[in-house]
Structures are given as C-alpha cells and as structure tokens.
PDB file of C-alpha atoms and ligand atoms in Angstrom:
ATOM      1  CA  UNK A  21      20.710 -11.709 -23.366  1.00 93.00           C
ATOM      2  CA  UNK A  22      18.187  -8.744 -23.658  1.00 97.00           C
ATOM      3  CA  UNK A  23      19.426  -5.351 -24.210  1.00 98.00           C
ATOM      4  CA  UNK A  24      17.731  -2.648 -22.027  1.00 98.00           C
ATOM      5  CA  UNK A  25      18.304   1.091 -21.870  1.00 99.00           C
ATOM      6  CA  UNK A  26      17.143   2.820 -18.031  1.00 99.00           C
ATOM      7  CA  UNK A  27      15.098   6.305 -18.275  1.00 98.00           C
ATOM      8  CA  UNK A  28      16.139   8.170 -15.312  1.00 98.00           C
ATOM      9  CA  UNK A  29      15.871  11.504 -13.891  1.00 98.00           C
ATOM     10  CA  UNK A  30      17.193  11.836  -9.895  1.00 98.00           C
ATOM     11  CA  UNK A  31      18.537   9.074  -7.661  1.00 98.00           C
ATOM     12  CA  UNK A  32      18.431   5.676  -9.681  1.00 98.00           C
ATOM     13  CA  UNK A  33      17.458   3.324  -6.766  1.00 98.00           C
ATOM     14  CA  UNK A  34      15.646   1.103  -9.003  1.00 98.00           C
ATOM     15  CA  UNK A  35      17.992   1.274 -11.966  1.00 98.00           C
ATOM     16  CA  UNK A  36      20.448   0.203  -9.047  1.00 98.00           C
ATOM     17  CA  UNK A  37      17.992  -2.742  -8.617  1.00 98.00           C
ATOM     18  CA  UNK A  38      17.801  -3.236 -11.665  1.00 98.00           C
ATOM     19  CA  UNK A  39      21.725  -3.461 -12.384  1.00 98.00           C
ATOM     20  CA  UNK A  40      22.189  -5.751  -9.639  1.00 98.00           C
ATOM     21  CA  UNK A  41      20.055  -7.894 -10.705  1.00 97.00           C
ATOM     22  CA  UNK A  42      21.465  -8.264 -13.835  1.00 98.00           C
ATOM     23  CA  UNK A  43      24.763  -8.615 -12.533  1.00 97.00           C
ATOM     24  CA  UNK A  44      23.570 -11.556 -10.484  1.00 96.00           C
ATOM     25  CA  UNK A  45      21.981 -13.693 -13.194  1.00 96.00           C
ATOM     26  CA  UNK A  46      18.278 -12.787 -11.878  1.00 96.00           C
ATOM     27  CA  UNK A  47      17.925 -11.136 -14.926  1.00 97.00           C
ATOM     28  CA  UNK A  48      18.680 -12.492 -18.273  1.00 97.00           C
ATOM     29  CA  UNK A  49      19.701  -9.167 -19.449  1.00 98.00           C
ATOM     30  CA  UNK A  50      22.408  -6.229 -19.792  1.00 98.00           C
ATOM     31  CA  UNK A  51      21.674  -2.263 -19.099  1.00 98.00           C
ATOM     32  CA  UNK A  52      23.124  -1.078 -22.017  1.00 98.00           C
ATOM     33  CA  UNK A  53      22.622   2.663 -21.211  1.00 98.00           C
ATOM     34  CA  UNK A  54      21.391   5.053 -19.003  1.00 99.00           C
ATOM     35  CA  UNK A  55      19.836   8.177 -20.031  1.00 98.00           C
ATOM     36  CA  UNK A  56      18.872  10.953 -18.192  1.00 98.00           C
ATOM     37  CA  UNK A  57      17.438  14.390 -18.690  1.00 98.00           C
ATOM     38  CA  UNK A  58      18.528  15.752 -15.649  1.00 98.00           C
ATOM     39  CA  UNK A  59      22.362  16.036 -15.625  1.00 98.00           C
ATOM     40  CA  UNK A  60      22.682  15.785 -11.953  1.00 98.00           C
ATOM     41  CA  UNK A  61      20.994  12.792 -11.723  1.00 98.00           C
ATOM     42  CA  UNK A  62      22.679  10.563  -9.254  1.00 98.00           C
ATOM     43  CA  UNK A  63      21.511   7.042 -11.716  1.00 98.00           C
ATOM     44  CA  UNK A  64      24.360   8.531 -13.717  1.00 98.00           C
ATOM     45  CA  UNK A  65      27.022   8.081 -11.459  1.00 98.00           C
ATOM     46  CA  UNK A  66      25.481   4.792 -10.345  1.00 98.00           C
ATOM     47  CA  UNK A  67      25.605   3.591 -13.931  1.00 98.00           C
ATOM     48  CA  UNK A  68      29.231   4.769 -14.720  1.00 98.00           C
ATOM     49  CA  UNK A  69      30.490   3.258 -11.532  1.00 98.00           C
ATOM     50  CA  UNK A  70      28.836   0.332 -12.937  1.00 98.00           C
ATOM     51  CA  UNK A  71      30.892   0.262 -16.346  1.00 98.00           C
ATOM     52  CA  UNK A  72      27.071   1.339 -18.357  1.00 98.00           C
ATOM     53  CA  UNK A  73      27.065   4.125 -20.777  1.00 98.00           C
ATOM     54  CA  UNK A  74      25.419   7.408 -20.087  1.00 98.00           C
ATOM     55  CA  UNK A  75      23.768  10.029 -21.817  1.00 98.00           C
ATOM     56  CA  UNK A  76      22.591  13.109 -20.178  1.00 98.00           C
ATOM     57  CA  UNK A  77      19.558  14.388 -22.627  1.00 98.00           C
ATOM     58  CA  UNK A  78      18.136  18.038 -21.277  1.00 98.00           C
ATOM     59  CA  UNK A  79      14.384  18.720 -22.059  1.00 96.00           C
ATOM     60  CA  UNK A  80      15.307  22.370 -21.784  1.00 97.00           C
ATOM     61  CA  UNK A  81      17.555  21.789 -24.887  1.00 96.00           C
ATOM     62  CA  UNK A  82      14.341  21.511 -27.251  1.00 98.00           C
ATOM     63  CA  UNK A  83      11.510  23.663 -28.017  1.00 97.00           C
ATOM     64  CA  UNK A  84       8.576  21.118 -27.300  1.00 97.00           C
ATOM     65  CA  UNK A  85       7.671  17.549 -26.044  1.00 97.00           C
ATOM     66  CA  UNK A  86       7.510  16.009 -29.588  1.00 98.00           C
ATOM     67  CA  UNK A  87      11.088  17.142 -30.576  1.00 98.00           C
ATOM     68  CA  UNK A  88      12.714  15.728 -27.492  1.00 98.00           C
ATOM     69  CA  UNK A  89      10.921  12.907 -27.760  1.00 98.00           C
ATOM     70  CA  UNK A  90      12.295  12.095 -31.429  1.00 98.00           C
ATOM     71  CA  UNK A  91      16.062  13.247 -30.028  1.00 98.00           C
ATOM     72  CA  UNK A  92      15.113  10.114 -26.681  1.00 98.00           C
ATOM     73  CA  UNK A  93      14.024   7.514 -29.302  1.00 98.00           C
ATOM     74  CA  UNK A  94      17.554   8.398 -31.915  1.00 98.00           C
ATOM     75  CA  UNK A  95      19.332   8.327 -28.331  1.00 98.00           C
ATOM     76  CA  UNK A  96      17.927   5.073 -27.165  1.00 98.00           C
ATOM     77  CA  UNK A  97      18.038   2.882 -30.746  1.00 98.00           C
ATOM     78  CA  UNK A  98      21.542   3.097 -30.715  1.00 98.00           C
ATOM     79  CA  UNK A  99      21.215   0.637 -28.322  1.00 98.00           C
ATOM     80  CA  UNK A 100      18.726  -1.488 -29.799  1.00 98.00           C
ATOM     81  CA  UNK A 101      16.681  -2.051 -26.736  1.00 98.00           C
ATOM     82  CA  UNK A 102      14.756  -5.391 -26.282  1.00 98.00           C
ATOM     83  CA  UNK A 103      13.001  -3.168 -23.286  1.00 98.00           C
ATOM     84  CA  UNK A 104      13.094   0.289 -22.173  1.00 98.00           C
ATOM     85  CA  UNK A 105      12.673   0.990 -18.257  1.00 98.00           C
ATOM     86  CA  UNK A 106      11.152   4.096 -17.016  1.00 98.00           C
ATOM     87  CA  UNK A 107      13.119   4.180 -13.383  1.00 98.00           C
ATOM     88  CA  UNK A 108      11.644   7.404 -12.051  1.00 98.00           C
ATOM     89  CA  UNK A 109      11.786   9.061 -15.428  1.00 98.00           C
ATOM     90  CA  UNK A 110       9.929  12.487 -14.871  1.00 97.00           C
ATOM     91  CA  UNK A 111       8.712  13.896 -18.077  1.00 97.00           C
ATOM     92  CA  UNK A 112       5.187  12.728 -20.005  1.00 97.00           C
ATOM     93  CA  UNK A 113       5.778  10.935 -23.470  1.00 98.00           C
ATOM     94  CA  UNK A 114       4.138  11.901 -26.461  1.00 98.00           C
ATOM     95  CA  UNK A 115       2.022   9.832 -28.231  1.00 98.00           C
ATOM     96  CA  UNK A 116       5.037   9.100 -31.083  1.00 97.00           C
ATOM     97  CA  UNK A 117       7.604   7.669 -28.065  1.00 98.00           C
ATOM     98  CA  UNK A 118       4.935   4.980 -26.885  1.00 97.00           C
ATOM     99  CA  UNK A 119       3.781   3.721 -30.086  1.00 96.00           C
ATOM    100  CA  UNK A 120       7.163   3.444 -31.122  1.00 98.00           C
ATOM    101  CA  UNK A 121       8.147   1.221 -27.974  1.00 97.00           C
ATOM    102  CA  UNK A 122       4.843  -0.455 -27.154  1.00 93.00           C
ATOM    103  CA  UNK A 123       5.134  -3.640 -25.468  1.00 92.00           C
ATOM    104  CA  UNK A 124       8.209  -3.236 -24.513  1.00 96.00           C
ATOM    105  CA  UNK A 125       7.797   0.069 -22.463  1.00 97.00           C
ATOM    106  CA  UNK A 126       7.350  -0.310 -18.181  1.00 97.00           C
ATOM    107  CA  UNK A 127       7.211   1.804 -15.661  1.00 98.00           C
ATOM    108  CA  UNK A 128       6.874   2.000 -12.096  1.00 98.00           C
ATOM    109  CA  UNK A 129       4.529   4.074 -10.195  1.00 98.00           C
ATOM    110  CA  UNK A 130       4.678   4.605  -6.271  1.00 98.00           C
ATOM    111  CA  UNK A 131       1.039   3.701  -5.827  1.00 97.00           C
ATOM    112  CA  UNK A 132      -1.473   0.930  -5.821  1.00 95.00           C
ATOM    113  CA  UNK A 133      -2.584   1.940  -9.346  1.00 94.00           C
ATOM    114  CA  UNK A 134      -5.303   3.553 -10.897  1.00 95.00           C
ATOM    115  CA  UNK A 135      -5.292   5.301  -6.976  1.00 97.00           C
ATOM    116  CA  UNK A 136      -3.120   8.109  -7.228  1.00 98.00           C
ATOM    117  CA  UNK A 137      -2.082   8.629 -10.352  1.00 97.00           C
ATOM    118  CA  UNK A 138       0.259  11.661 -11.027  1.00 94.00           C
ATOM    119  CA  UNK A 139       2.206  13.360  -8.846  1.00 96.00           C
ATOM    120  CA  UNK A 140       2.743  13.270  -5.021  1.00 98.00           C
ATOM    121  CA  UNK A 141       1.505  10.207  -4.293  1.00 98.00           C
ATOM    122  CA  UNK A 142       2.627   9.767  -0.784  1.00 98.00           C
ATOM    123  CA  UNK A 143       0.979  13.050   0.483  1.00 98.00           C
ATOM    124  CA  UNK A 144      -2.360  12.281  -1.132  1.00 98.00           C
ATOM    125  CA  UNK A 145      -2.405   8.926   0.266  1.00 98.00           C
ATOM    126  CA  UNK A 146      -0.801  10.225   3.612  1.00 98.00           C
ATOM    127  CA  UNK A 147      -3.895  13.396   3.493  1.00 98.00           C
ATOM    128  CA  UNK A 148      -6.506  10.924   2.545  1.00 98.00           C
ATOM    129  CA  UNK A 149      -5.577   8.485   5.987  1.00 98.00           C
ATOM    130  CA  UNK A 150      -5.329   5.367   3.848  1.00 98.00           C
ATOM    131  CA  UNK A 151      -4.569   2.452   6.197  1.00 96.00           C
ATOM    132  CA  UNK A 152      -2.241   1.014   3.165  1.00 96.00           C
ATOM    133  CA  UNK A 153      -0.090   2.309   0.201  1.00 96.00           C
ATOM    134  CA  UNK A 154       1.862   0.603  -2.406  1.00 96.00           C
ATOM    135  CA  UNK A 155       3.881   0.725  -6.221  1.00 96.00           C
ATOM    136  CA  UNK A 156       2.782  -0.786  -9.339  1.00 96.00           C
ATOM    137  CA  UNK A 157       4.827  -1.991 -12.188  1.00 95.00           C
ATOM    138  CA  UNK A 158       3.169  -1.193 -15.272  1.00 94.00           C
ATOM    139  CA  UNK A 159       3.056  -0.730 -19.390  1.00 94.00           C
ATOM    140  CA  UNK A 160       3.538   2.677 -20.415  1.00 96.00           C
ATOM    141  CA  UNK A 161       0.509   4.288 -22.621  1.00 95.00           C
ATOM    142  CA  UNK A 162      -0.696   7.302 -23.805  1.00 95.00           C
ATOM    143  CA  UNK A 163      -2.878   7.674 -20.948  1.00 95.00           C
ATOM    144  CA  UNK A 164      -0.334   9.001 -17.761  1.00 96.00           C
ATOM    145  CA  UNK A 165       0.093   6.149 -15.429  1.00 96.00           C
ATOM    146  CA  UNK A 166      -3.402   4.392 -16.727  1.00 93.00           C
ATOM    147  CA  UNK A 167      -1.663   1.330 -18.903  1.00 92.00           C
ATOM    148  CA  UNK A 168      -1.408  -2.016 -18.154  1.00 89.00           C
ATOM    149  CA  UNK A 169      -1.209  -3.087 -14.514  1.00 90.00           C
ATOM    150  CA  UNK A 170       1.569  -6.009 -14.472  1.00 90.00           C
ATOM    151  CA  UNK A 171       2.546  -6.524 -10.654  1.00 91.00           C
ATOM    152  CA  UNK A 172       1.820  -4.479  -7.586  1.00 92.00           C
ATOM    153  CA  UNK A 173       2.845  -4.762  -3.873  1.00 93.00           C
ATOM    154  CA  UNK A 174       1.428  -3.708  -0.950  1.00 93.00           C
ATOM    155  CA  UNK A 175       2.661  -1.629   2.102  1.00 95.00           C
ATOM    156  CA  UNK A 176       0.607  -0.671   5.407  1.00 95.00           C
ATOM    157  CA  UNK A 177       0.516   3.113   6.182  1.00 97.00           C
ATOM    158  CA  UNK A 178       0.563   4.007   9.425  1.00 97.00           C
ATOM    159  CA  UNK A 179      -1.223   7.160  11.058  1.00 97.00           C
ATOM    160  CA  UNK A 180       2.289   8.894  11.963  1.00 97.00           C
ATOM    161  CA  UNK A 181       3.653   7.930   8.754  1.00 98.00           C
ATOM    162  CA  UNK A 182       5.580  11.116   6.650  1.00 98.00           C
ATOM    163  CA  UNK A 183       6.229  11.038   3.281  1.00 98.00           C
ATOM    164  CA  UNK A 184       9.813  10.281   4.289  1.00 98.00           C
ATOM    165  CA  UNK A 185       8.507   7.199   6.578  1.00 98.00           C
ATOM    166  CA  UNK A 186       6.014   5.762   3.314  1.00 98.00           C
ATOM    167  CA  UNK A 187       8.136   6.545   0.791  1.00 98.00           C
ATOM    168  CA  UNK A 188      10.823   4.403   2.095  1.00 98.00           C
ATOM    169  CA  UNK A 189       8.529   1.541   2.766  1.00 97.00           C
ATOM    170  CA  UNK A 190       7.438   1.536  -0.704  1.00 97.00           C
ATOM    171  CA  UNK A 191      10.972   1.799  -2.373  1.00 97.00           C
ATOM    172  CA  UNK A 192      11.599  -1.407  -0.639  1.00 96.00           C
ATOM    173  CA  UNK A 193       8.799  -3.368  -2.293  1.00 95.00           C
ATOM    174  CA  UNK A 194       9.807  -1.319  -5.463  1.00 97.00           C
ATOM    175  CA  UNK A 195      13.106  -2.928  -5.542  1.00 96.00           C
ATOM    176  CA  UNK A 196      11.680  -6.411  -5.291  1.00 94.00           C
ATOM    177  CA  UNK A 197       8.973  -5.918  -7.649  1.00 94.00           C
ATOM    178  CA  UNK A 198      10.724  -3.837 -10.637  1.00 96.00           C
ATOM    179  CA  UNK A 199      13.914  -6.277 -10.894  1.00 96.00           C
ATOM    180  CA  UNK A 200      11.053  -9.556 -11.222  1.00 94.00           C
ATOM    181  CA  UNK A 201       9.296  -7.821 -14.337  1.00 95.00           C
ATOM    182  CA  UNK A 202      12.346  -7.049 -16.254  1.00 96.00           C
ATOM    183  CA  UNK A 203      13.164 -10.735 -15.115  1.00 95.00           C
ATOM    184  CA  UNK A 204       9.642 -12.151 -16.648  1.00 93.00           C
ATOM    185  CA  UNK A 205       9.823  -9.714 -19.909  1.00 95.00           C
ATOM    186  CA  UNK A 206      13.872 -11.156 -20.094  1.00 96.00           C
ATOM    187  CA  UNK A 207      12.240 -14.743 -19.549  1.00 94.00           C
ATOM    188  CA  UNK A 208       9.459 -14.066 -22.811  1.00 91.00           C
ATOM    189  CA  UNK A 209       7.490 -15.033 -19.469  1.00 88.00           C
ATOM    190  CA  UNK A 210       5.731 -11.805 -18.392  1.00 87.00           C
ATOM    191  CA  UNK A 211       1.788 -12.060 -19.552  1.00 81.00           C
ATOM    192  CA  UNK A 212       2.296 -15.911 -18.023  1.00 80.00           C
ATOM    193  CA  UNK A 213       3.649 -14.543 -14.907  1.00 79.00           C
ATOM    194  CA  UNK A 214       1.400 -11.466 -14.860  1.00 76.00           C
ATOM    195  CA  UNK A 215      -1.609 -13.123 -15.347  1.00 76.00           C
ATOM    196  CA  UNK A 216      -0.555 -15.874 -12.662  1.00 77.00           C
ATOM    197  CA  UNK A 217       0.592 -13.092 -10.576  1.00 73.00           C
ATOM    198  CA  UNK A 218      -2.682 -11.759 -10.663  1.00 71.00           C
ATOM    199  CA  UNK A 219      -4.568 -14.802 -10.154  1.00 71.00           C
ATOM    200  CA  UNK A 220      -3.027 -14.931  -7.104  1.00 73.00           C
ATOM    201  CA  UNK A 221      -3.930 -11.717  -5.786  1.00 66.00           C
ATOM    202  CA  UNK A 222      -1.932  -9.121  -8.018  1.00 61.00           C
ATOM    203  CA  UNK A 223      -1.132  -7.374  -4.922  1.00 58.00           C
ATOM    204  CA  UNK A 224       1.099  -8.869  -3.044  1.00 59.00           C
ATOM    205  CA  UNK A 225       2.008  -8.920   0.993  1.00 48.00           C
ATOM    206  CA  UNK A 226       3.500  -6.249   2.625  1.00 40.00           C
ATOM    207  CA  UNK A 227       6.377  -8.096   3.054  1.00 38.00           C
ATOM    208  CA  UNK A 228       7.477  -9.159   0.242  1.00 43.00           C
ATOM    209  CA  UNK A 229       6.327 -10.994  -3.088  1.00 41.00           C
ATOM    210  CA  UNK A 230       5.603 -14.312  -3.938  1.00 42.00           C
ATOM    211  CA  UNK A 231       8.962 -16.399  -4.624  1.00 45.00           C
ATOM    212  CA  UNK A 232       9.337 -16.410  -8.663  1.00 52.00           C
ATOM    213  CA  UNK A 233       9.423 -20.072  -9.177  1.00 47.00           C
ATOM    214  CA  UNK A 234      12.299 -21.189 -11.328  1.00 44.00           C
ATOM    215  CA  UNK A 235      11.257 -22.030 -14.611  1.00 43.00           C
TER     216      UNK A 235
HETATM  217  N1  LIG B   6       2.717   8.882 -21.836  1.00 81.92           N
HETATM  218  C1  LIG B   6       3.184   8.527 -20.615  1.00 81.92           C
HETATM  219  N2  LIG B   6       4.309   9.097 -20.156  1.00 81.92           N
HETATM  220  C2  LIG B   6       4.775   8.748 -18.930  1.00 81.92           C
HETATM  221  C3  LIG B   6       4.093   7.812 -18.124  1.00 81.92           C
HETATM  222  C4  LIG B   6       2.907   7.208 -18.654  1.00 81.92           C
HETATM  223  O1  LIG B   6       2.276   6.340 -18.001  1.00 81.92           O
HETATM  224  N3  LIG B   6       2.488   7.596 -19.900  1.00 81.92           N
HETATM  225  N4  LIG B   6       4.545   7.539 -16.834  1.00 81.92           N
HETATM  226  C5  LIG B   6       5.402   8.590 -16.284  1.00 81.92           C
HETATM  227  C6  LIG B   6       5.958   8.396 -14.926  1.00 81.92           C
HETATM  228  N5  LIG B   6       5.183   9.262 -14.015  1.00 81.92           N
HETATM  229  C7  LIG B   6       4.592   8.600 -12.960  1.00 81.92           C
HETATM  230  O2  LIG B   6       4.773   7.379 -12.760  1.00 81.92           O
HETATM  231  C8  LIG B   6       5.075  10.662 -14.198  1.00 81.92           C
HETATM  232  C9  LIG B   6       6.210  11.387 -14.573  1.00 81.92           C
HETATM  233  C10 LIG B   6       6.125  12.766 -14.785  1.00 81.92           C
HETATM  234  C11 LIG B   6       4.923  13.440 -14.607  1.00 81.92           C
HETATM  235  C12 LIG B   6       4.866  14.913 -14.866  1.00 81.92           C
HETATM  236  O3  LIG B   6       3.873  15.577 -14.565  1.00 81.92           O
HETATM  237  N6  LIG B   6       5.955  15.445 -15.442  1.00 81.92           N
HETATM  238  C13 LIG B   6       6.031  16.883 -15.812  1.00 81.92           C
HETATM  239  C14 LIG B   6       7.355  17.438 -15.326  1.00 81.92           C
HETATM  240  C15 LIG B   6       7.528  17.171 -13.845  1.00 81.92           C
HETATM  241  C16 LIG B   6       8.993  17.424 -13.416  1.00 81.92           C
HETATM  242  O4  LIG B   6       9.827  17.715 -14.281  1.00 81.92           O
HETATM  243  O5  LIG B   6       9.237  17.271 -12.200  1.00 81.92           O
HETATM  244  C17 LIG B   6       5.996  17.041 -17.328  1.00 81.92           C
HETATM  245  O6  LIG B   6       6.384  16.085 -18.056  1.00 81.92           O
HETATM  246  O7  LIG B   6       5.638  18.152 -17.755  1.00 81.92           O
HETATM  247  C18 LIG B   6       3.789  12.725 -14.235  1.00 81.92           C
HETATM  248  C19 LIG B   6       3.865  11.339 -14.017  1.00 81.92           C
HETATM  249  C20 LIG B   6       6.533   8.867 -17.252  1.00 81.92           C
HETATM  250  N7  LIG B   6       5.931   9.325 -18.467  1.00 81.92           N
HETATM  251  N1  LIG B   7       5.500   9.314 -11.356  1.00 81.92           N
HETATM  252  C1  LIG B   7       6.766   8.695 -11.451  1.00 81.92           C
HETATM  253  C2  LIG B   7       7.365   8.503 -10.079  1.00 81.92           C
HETATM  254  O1  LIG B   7       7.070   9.238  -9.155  1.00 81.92           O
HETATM  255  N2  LIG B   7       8.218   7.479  -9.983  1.00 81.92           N
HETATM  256  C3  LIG B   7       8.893   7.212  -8.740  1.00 81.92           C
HETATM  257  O2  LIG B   7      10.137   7.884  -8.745  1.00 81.92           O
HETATM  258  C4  LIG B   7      10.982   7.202  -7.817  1.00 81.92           C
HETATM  259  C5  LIG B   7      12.334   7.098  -8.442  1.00 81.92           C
HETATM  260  O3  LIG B   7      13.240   6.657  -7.469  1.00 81.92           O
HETATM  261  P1  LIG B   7      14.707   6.192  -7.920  1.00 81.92           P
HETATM  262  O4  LIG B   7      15.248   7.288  -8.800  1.00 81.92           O
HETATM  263  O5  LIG B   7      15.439   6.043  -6.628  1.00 81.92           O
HETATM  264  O6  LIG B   7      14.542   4.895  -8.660  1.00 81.92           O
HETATM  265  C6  LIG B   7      10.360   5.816  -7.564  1.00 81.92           C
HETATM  266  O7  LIG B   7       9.851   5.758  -6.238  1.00 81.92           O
HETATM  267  C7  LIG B   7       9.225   5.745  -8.572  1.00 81.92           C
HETATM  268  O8  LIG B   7       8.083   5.032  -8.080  1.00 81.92           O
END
C-alpha cells in the first residue's frame, strides 16, 4: 500500500478523485495527508470529512521560497510519502523540493502541455480560438510545468465556450486521468503504461481514456 501526501491550495476536486479512488481499490494506495497553504482551502474539509490528516502550511508565514520549501518537505516526511501529488497546488518549488522528491513528484496541468504553460490557461486557449483544449498529468521539474509528459486527454472547445464552460470540461477528463497515474505509479507500472499510453496516441479522446487493462 503506497503512502501519498496531496499538495493543495483551493477546492480539492482532484484530491477528491484521488481519495475515491483509493477508497475503491483503483488505487493501491492511502492519502496519508493533505497539506495546504491556503487555510481556506476547501481539499481540507474534503480530506477531514474523509478521516485524512491535514496541515494548513501558510507561505506568508516565511520570509522566502527556499525556507517554506524546507518547512513543506519536514511537513510532508512525516508521512513518508511513496508519491507526492500536486492537486492544484499554487506556489513554484525551488530547486531543493524537486530534487528531493524526483520521481516521485506529479502534477496536473489544465492544458495539452508544453501549450499553455503557466497561468490562465483557459482564457489563452479561449483568446487564441483553439478548436480543442485539454490537461496533462505530468513529473514535476525545475522547469514550471515543462517536465515529463505522462498522460494527457483531450477536450473540444467550442466558439461560445467561457472559461466556466472549458474549465468544467477539462476537470472531467482531469478526474479520469489523475486517479489512473497515481494508479500506474501505485502499480510500479507507470513508464510501462506511459510509454504504452503514448504509443497509442498520448492524448486521448474527448470522451474519455483508454480502459486501463487489468494487470
Ligand atoms: N518547480 C515547479 N513548481 C511547480 C510546478 C512545476 O512544474 N515545477 N507546477 C506547478 C503547478 N502550476 C501549474 O500547473 C503552477 C502553480 C503556480 C504558479 C504560480 O505562478 N504561482 C505563484 C503564486 C500564484 C498564486 O498564489 O495564485 C508563485 O508561486 O509565486 C504557476 C504554475 C506547481 N509548482
Ligand atoms: N497551474 C496549476 C493549475 O492551474 N492546476 C489546476 O488547478 C485546478 C485545481 O482544481 P481542484 O482544486 O478542484 O483539484 C485543476 O484544474 C488543475 O489543473
């Protein structure tokens, strides 16, 4: 059973993925913690109604990046994490915090990666009149939202599409695709499964991803 600790900082629709999938079986794994640096986070009532610890961890408590970085990893070893999951975690790691989880560091990004990198993703895609949109599950680096592709999915975007329209399209394909990675990292399965998942197209239809086939 894998031990993972969720990165959160607002609503904690994927970590509720995420949980449920655990608490199905899909993933061969436990959220051990939450932490968030936002203490009005709603993750953090989603985790405690859920029976996971929580730990609210401010930013504005410390004087730079690097010293509430070293306060996230002290936080997050207690729990000796097999995997930690950025679920809409909003603040830029240092250097120190991805070397020190590397490999075992994802995140997911609401676009169809390396487009749209950053920030405001739906408006750029929505200003640019793509014809399609999408999230990407990736490995965390140094480089903001540049590591390690490992599954992506696909939505269309439609000409009277808001960011309120997109963004919920997406989040649906986000809560399929996040909750099969942890599943493949759980499973020692994910560079198999990535590399399969991108031999057979990486991104995947708009509705839906390709059934995970039991092992
Ligand atoms: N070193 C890395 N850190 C993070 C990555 C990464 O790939 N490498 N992914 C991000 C997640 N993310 C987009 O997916 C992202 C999060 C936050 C920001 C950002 O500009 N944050 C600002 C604060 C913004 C705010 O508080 O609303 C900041 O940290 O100053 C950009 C992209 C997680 N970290
Ligand atoms: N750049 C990072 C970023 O924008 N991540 C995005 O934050 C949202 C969190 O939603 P949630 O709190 O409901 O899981 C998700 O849509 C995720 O793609």
């Amino acid at each position: 059973m894998k031990s993972i600790v969720v990165l959160i900082s607002g609503s904690g629709s994927n970590l509720q993925a995420i949980i449920d999938a655990c608490n199905s079986g899909a993933i061969p794994g436990k959220v051990n913690a939450v932490i968030a640096n936002k203490a009005d986070a709603y993750g953090l009532v989603r985790a405690s109604e859920a029976g996971i610890s929580t730990q609210v961890l401010s930013h504005k408590a410390y004087q730079d990046r690097d010293s509430y970085d070293l306060a996230l990893i002290d936080a997050i070893d207690q729990y000796q994490p097999d995997l930690v999951v950025l679920a809409g975690f909003m603040r830029i790691l240092t250097p120190a915090f991805v070397q020190h989880y590397s490999g075992r560091l994802l995140n997911i990004h609401p676009s169809l990666l390396p487009k749209y990198q950053g920030l405001n993703t739906y408006q750029r895609a929505i200003d640019a009149k793509d014809t399609e949109h999408g999230c990407s599950v990736h490995f965390v680096t140094e480089q903001l939202d540049g590591g390690p592709v490992i599954l992506q999915a696909k939505v269309p975007l439609f000409s009277d599409d808001d960011v309120a329209s997109l963004a919920e399209r997406v989040h649906e394909q986000e809560h399929q695709i996040y909750p099969l990675v942890v599943r493949w990292f759980c499973q020692n399965r994910l560079q198999q499964r990535a590399d399969q998942a991108w031999l057979d197209g990486n991104v995947l239809a708009a509705n839906g991803y390709a059934n995970d086939d039991e092992d």
